[in-house]
Amino acid sequence: MSFESLNLHPAILRALTEAGYNTPTPIQAQAIPEVLKGHDLMASAQTGTGKTAAFTLPALNLLATPHPAKSRGPRILVLTPTRELAAQVNDAARKYGKFLRARTVSIVGGMPYPLQNKLLSQPIDILVATPGRLLDHMERGRIDMSRLQMLILDEADRMLDMGFMPDIERISAALPGERQTLMFSATFEGQIANIAKTLLNNPKVIQIAAQKEKHANIEQKLLFVDDMAHKNKLLEHLLIAPEVNQAIVFTSTKRHADLLAEDLYAAGHKSAALHGDMTQGARNRTLTKLRHGDVRVLVATDVAARGIDVHGITHVINYDLPKFAEDYVHRIGRTGRAGNTGVALSFASHIDRHQLRKIEQYTGQRLEISVIEGLEPKRPAPRTDRSDRPRNGRPGQRPGGNGGGYKSRGQGYAGNRDNNGSRPEGRTFGDRAASGRGDSARGNAPRGGDKFGANKRHDGDRPARRPRTFA
Ligand code: AMP
């Protein structure tokens, strides 16, 4: 199938050619015709599948026909859970809408009001926003929604998790009833299905792939750890591997993200933190550095990292397991973008077993246990609840050496321990001298308040539970 056969406007086709896209992805091939026919849509598709273009392209097609009303308000509204995702959608709309001269505006928390007021006073075709700040402007009467023809909810499951649904219901109630609504979500199980019923009108349902078929291009591994010192040694070992081009390391708290980024920096890595307590300007600067390769290791929390689309990211490391199983999928989706392959490594201790089970149930995939030679856990990985995992080797066998220095459990899992079962002493970050390179990616401060923004109120980052990364 080609984009030409989808009946998109020639100006959009031209932008797609310029972007180098030849063939629609499965979600695009299925969603675009339904949206062009005017149907509401309920689509479950992962990030990385091309879902942004799946809704942006048919939405842009609307703009090819001028609106009869003379007002200046947006014709298309896209709601996203995070500022980063809003920025990504905004960039995509600009790229694909370039030859239609589509006027796109992004309104998110953490940005100054006077600037946003100015943006909102100009004619707008596409408005991309996080719900909290948008509602704030709507309540102040700064947005005319009378021309609105299409509402798009991107990552609706995430917006539900983050507590945005009351805001979204209020926004939706203030929009014209005669409109098309598209809802994209990683899942439509549970409460999100009921919300879809209230917001969508007889929607077409598209499910792109069964959970277990997803992320075939991402090698997923599980590393059992004894304690934080063990995690740090493993992390250091992994990050110096030559096959790591760029990595995102996920922590469960903002404070820990800061501390770990600082420690990695002190150990000579081009590292930076990204989390919801940083001002939008600081977050944008960090993301720009990541895109340009000036940051090699990004230490992030879930919300802040959602939607990052940087092709150089070869590795995702779950230093802490995510609180929600869906976040695991979002995290690993930061690698293996646009047809590349990627590696996702998760650290887990014995107390994380319940969380691991939830992740595996959600993805429908077993995480393969790996060990790094010389950095094996003192306590063997649990076998009981993982007994259906296929074993592919005998204890005591020599490691297979599968790139990155890690190997599957069963390939020498027991045989690489020393006689008393302890790990050889590994180096910690603090053992390395700071590189002193001037190209450091640090300097995200100052941190600022975000009185109305989504990520301040609802960003899902847990409060710090550890004062300091390294003893
Ligand atoms: P998304 O799932 O929207 O985050 O998109 C994932 C990546 O795929 C982005 O880098 C897009 O630029 C890219 N992409 C989207 N559609 C296509 C396509 N039809 N052909 C090639 N790349 C695409």
Coordinates of N, CA, C and O in Angstrom, one line a residue, residues 296-381:
R296 N 24.7 11.5 26.4 CA 24.8 10.1 26.0 C 24.0 9.2 27.0 O 23.4 8.2 26.6
V297 N 23.9 9.6 28.2 CA 23.1 8.9 29.2 C 22.1 9.8 29.8 O 22.5 10.7 30.6
L298 N 20.9 9.5 29.6 CA 19.8 10.4 30.1 C 19.2 9.6 31.3 O 18.8 8.4 31.1
V299 N 19.2 10.2 32.5 CA 18.6 9.5 33.6 C 17.2 10.2 33.9 O 17.1 11.4 34.1
A300 N 16.1 9.4 33.7 CA 14.8 10.0 33.6 C 13.8 9.3 34.5 O 13.9 8.2 34.8
T301 N 12.7 10.0 34.7 CA 11.5 9.4 35.3 C 10.5 9.2 34.2 O 10.7 9.7 33.1
D302 N 9.5 8.4 34.5 CA 8.6 7.9 33.5 C 7.9 9.0 32.7 O 8.0 9.1 31.5
V303 N 7.3 10.0 33.4 CA 6.5 10.9 32.7 C 7.3 11.8 31.8 O 7.0 12.1 30.7
A304 N 8.5 12.3 32.3 CA 9.3 13.2 31.6 C 9.8 12.5 30.3 O 10.0 13.2 29.3
A305 N 10.1 11.2 30.3 CA 10.7 10.6 29.2 C 9.7 10.1 28.2 O 10.0 9.6 27.1
R306 N 8.4 10.2 28.5 CA 7.4 9.6 27.6 C 7.4 10.4 26.3 O 7.4 11.6 26.3
G307 N 7.4 9.7 25.2 CA 7.3 10.4 23.9 C 8.7 10.8 23.3 O 8.7 11.3 22.2
I308 N 9.8 10.5 24.0 CA 11.1 10.9 23.5 C 11.3 10.0 22.2 O 11.2 8.8 22.3
D309 N 11.6 10.7 21.1 CA 11.8 10.0 19.9 C 13.2 10.3 19.3 O 13.4 11.2 18.5
V310 N 14.2 9.7 19.9 CA 15.6 9.9 19.4 C 16.2 8.6 18.9 O 16.3 7.6 19.6
H311 N 16.6 8.6 17.6 CA 16.9 7.4 17.0 C 18.2 6.8 17.5 O 18.5 5.6 17.4
G312 N 19.1 7.6 18.1 CA 20.4 7.1 18.6 C 20.3 6.3 19.9 O 21.3 5.8 20.3
I313 N 19.1 6.2 20.5 CA 19.1 5.5 21.8 C 19.1 4.0 21.5 O 18.1 3.4 21.0
T314 N 20.2 3.4 21.9 CA 20.3 1.9 21.6 C 19.9 1.1 22.9 O 19.6 -0.1 22.7
H315 N 20.0 1.7 24.0 CA 19.7 1.0 25.3 C 18.8 1.7 26.2 O 18.9 2.9 26.4
V316 N 17.9 0.9 26.8 CA 17.0 1.5 27.9 C 17.4 0.6 29.1 O 17.4 -0.6 29.0
I317 N 17.7 1.3 30.2 CA 18.0 0.5 31.4 C 17.0 0.9 32.5 O 16.9 2.0 32.9
N318 N 16.3 -0.1 33.0 CA 15.3 0.1 34.1 C 16.1 -0.1 35.4 O 16.2 -1.2 35.9
Y319 N 16.7 1.0 35.9 CA 17.4 1.0 37.1 C 16.5 0.6 38.2 O 16.8 -0.2 39.1
D320 N 15.3 1.2 38.2 CA 14.2 0.8 39.1 C 13.1 0.3 38.2 O 12.9 0.9 37.1
L321 N 12.3 -0.7 38.6 CA 11.2 -1.1 37.7 C 10.1 -0.1 37.8 O 10.0 0.6 38.8
P322 N 9.3 0.0 36.7 CA 8.3 1.0 36.8 C 7.1 0.6 37.7 O 6.9 -0.6 37.9
K323 N 6.4 1.6 38.2 CA 5.3 1.4 39.1 C 4.2 0.7 38.3 O 3.5 -0.2 38.8
F324 N 3.9 1.2 37.1 CA 2.8 0.7 36.3 C 3.4 -0.2 35.2 O 4.3 0.2 34.5
A325 N 2.7 -1.3 34.9 CA 3.2 -2.2 33.9 C 3.2 -1.5 32.5 O 4.1 -1.7 31.7
E326 N 2.3 -0.6 32.3 CA 2.2 0.1 31.0 C 3.5 0.9 30.8 O 3.9 1.1 29.6
D327 N 4.0 1.4 31.9 CA 5.2 2.3 31.7 C 6.4 1.5 31.3 O 7.3 2.0 30.6
Y328 N 6.4 0.2 31.6 CA 7.5 -0.7 31.1 C 7.5 -0.6 29.5 O 8.5 -0.4 28.9
V329 N 6.3 -0.7 29.0 CA 6.2 -0.7 27.5 C 6.6 0.7 26.9 O 7.4 0.8 26.0
H330 N 6.2 1.7 27.6 CA 6.6 3.0 27.2 C 8.1 3.3 27.3 O 8.7 3.9 26.4
R331 N 8.7 2.8 28.4 CA 10.1 2.9 28.6 C 10.9 2.2 27.5 O 11.7 2.8 26.8
I332 N 10.6 1.0 27.3 CA 11.4 0.2 26.3 C 11.2 0.8 24.9 O 12.1 0.7 24.0
G333 N 10.0 1.4 24.7 CA 9.7 1.9 23.4 C 10.6 3.2 23.0 O 10.5 3.7 21.9
R334 N 11.4 3.6 24.0 CA 12.3 4.7 23.7 C 13.5 4.3 22.8 O 14.2 5.1 22.2
T335 N 13.7 2.9 22.8 CA 14.8 2.4 21.9 C 14.1 1.6 20.8 O 12.9 1.5 20.7
G336 N 14.9 1.2 19.8 CA 14.4 0.5 18.7 C 13.4 1.4 17.9 O 12.4 0.9 17.4
R337 N 13.7 2.7 17.7 CA 12.7 3.6 17.0 C 13.0 3.5 15.5 O 14.1 3.2 15.1
A338 N 11.9 3.8 14.8 CA 12.0 3.9 13.3 C 12.8 2.8 12.7 O 13.7 3.0 11.9
G339 N 12.5 1.5 13.0 CA 13.1 0.4 12.3 C 14.4 -0.1 12.9 O 15.0 -1.1 12.4
N340 N 15.0 0.7 13.9 CA 16.2 0.2 14.5 C 16.0 -0.9 15.5 O 14.8 -1.2 15.8
T341 N 17.1 -1.6 15.9 CA 16.9 -2.5 17.0 C 17.3 -1.9 18.3 O 18.0 -0.8 18.3
G342 N 17.0 -2.5 19.4 CA 17.3 -1.9 20.7 C 17.4 -2.9 21.7 O 17.1 -4.1 21.5
V343 N 18.0 -2.5 22.9 CA 18.2 -3.4 24.0 C 17.5 -2.8 25.2 O 17.8 -1.6 25.5
A344 N 16.7 -3.5 26.0 CA 16.1 -3.0 27.2 C 16.5 -4.0 28.3 O 16.3 -5.2 28.3
L345 N 17.2 -3.4 29.3 CA 17.7 -4.2 30.5 C 17.0 -3.7 31.7 O 16.9 -2.5 32.0
S346 N 16.4 -4.7 32.5 CA 15.7 -4.3 33.7 C 16.5 -4.9 34.9 O 16.7 -6.1 34.9
F347 N 16.7 -4.0 35.9 CA 17.3 -4.5 37.2 C 16.1 -4.9 38.1 O 15.1 -4.1 38.2
A348 N 16.2 -6.0 38.8 CA 15.1 -6.3 39.7 C 15.7 -7.1 40.9 O 16.7 -7.9 40.7
S349 N 15.2 -6.9 42.0 CA 15.6 -7.7 43.2 C 14.5 -8.6 43.5 O 13.4 -8.6 42.9
H350 N 14.7 -9.4 44.5 CA 13.7 -10.5 44.9 C 12.4 -9.8 45.3 O 11.3 -10.3 45.0
I351 N 12.5 -8.6 45.9 CA 11.2 -8.0 46.4 C 10.4 -7.5 45.2 O 9.3 -7.1 45.3
D352 N 11.0 -7.4 44.0 CA 10.3 -6.9 42.8 C 9.5 -8.0 42.1 O 9.0 -7.7 41.0
R353 N 9.4 -9.2 42.6 CA 8.8 -10.3 41.9 C 7.4 -10.0 41.5 O 7.0 -10.3 40.4
H354 N 6.6 -9.4 42.4 CA 5.2 -9.2 42.1 C 5.1 -8.2 40.9 O 4.3 -8.4 40.0
Q355 N 6.0 -7.2 40.9 CA 6.0 -6.2 39.9 C 6.4 -6.8 38.5 O 5.8 -6.5 37.5
L356 N 7.4 -7.7 38.6 CA 7.8 -8.4 37.4 C 6.7 -9.2 36.8 O 6.5 -9.2 35.6
R357 N 5.9 -9.9 37.7 CA 4.8 -10.7 37.2 C 3.8 -9.8 36.5 O 3.3 -10.1 35.4
K358 N 3.5 -8.7 37.0 CA 2.6 -7.7 36.4 C 3.0 -7.3 35.0 O 2.3 -7.2 34.1
I359 N 4.3 -7.0 34.9 CA 4.9 -6.5 33.7 C 4.8 -7.7 32.6 O 4.3 -7.5 31.5
E360 N 5.1 -8.9 33.0 CA 5.1 -10.0 32.1 C 3.7 -10.3 31.7 O 3.4 -10.7 30.5
Q361 N 2.8 -10.2 32.6 CA 1.4 -10.4 32.3 C 0.9 -9.4 31.2 O 0.2 -9.7 30.3
Y362 N 1.3 -8.2 31.5 CA 0.8 -7.1 30.6 C 1.4 -7.2 29.2 O 0.7 -7.0 28.2
T363 N 2.7 -7.5 29.1 CA 3.3 -7.6 27.8 C 3.1 -9.0 27.1 O 3.2 -9.1 25.9
G364 N 2.7 -10.0 28.0 CA 2.5 -11.3 27.4 C 3.9 -12.0 27.1 O 3.9 -12.9 26.3
Q365 N 4.9 -11.4 27.6 CA 6.3 -11.9 27.3 C 7.0 -12.2 28.6 O 6.9 -11.4 29.6
R366 N 7.8 -13.3 28.6 CA 8.7 -13.6 29.7 C 10.0 -12.8 29.5 O 10.5 -12.8 28.4
L367 N 10.5 -12.2 30.6 CA 11.7 -11.5 30.5 C 12.8 -12.5 30.7 O 12.8 -13.2 31.7
E368 N 13.8 -12.6 29.8 CA 14.8 -13.6 29.9 C 15.9 -13.1 31.0 O 16.3 -11.9 30.9
I369 N 16.2 -14.0 31.9 CA 17.2 -13.6 32.9 C 18.6 -13.7 32.4 O 18.9 -14.6 31.8
S370 N 19.3 -12.6 32.7 CA 20.7 -12.6 32.2 C 21.6 -12.3 33.4 O 21.2 -11.8 34.4
V371 N 22.9 -12.7 33.3 CA 23.9 -12.3 34.3 C 25.1 -11.7 33.6 O 25.4 -12.1 32.4
I372 N 25.8 -10.9 34.2 CA 27.1 -10.4 33.7 C 28.2 -11.1 34.4 O 28.2 -11.1 35.6
E373 N 29.1 -11.6 33.6 CA 30.2 -12.4 34.2 C 31.0 -11.5 35.2 O 31.4 -10.4 34.8
G374 N 31.2 -12.0 36.4 CA 31.9 -11.2 37.4 C 31.0 -10.3 38.2 O 31.4 -9.8 39.2
L375 N 29.7 -10.1 37.7 CA 28.8 -9.3 38.5 C 27.5 -10.1 38.7 O 26.4 -9.5 38.7
E376 N 27.6 -11.3 39.0 CA 26.4 -12.1 39.2 C 25.8 -11.7 40.6 O 26.6 -11.3 41.5
P377 N 24.5 -11.9 40.7 CA 23.9 -11.7 42.1 C 24.4 -12.7 43.1 O 24.6 -13.9 42.7
K378 N 24.5 -12.3 44.3 CA 24.9 -13.3 45.3 C 23.8 -14.3 45.5 O 24.0 -15.5 45.7
R379 N 22.5 -13.8 45.4 CA 21.4 -14.7 45.6 C 20.9 -15.1 44.3 O 20.6 -14.2 43.4
P380 N 20.7 -16.4 44.0 CA 20.3 -16.8 42.7 C 18.9 -16.2 42.4 O 18.1 -16.0 43.2
A381 N 18.7 -16.1 41.1 CA 17.4 -15.6 40.6 C 16.3 -16.6 41.0 O 16.5 -17.8 41.0

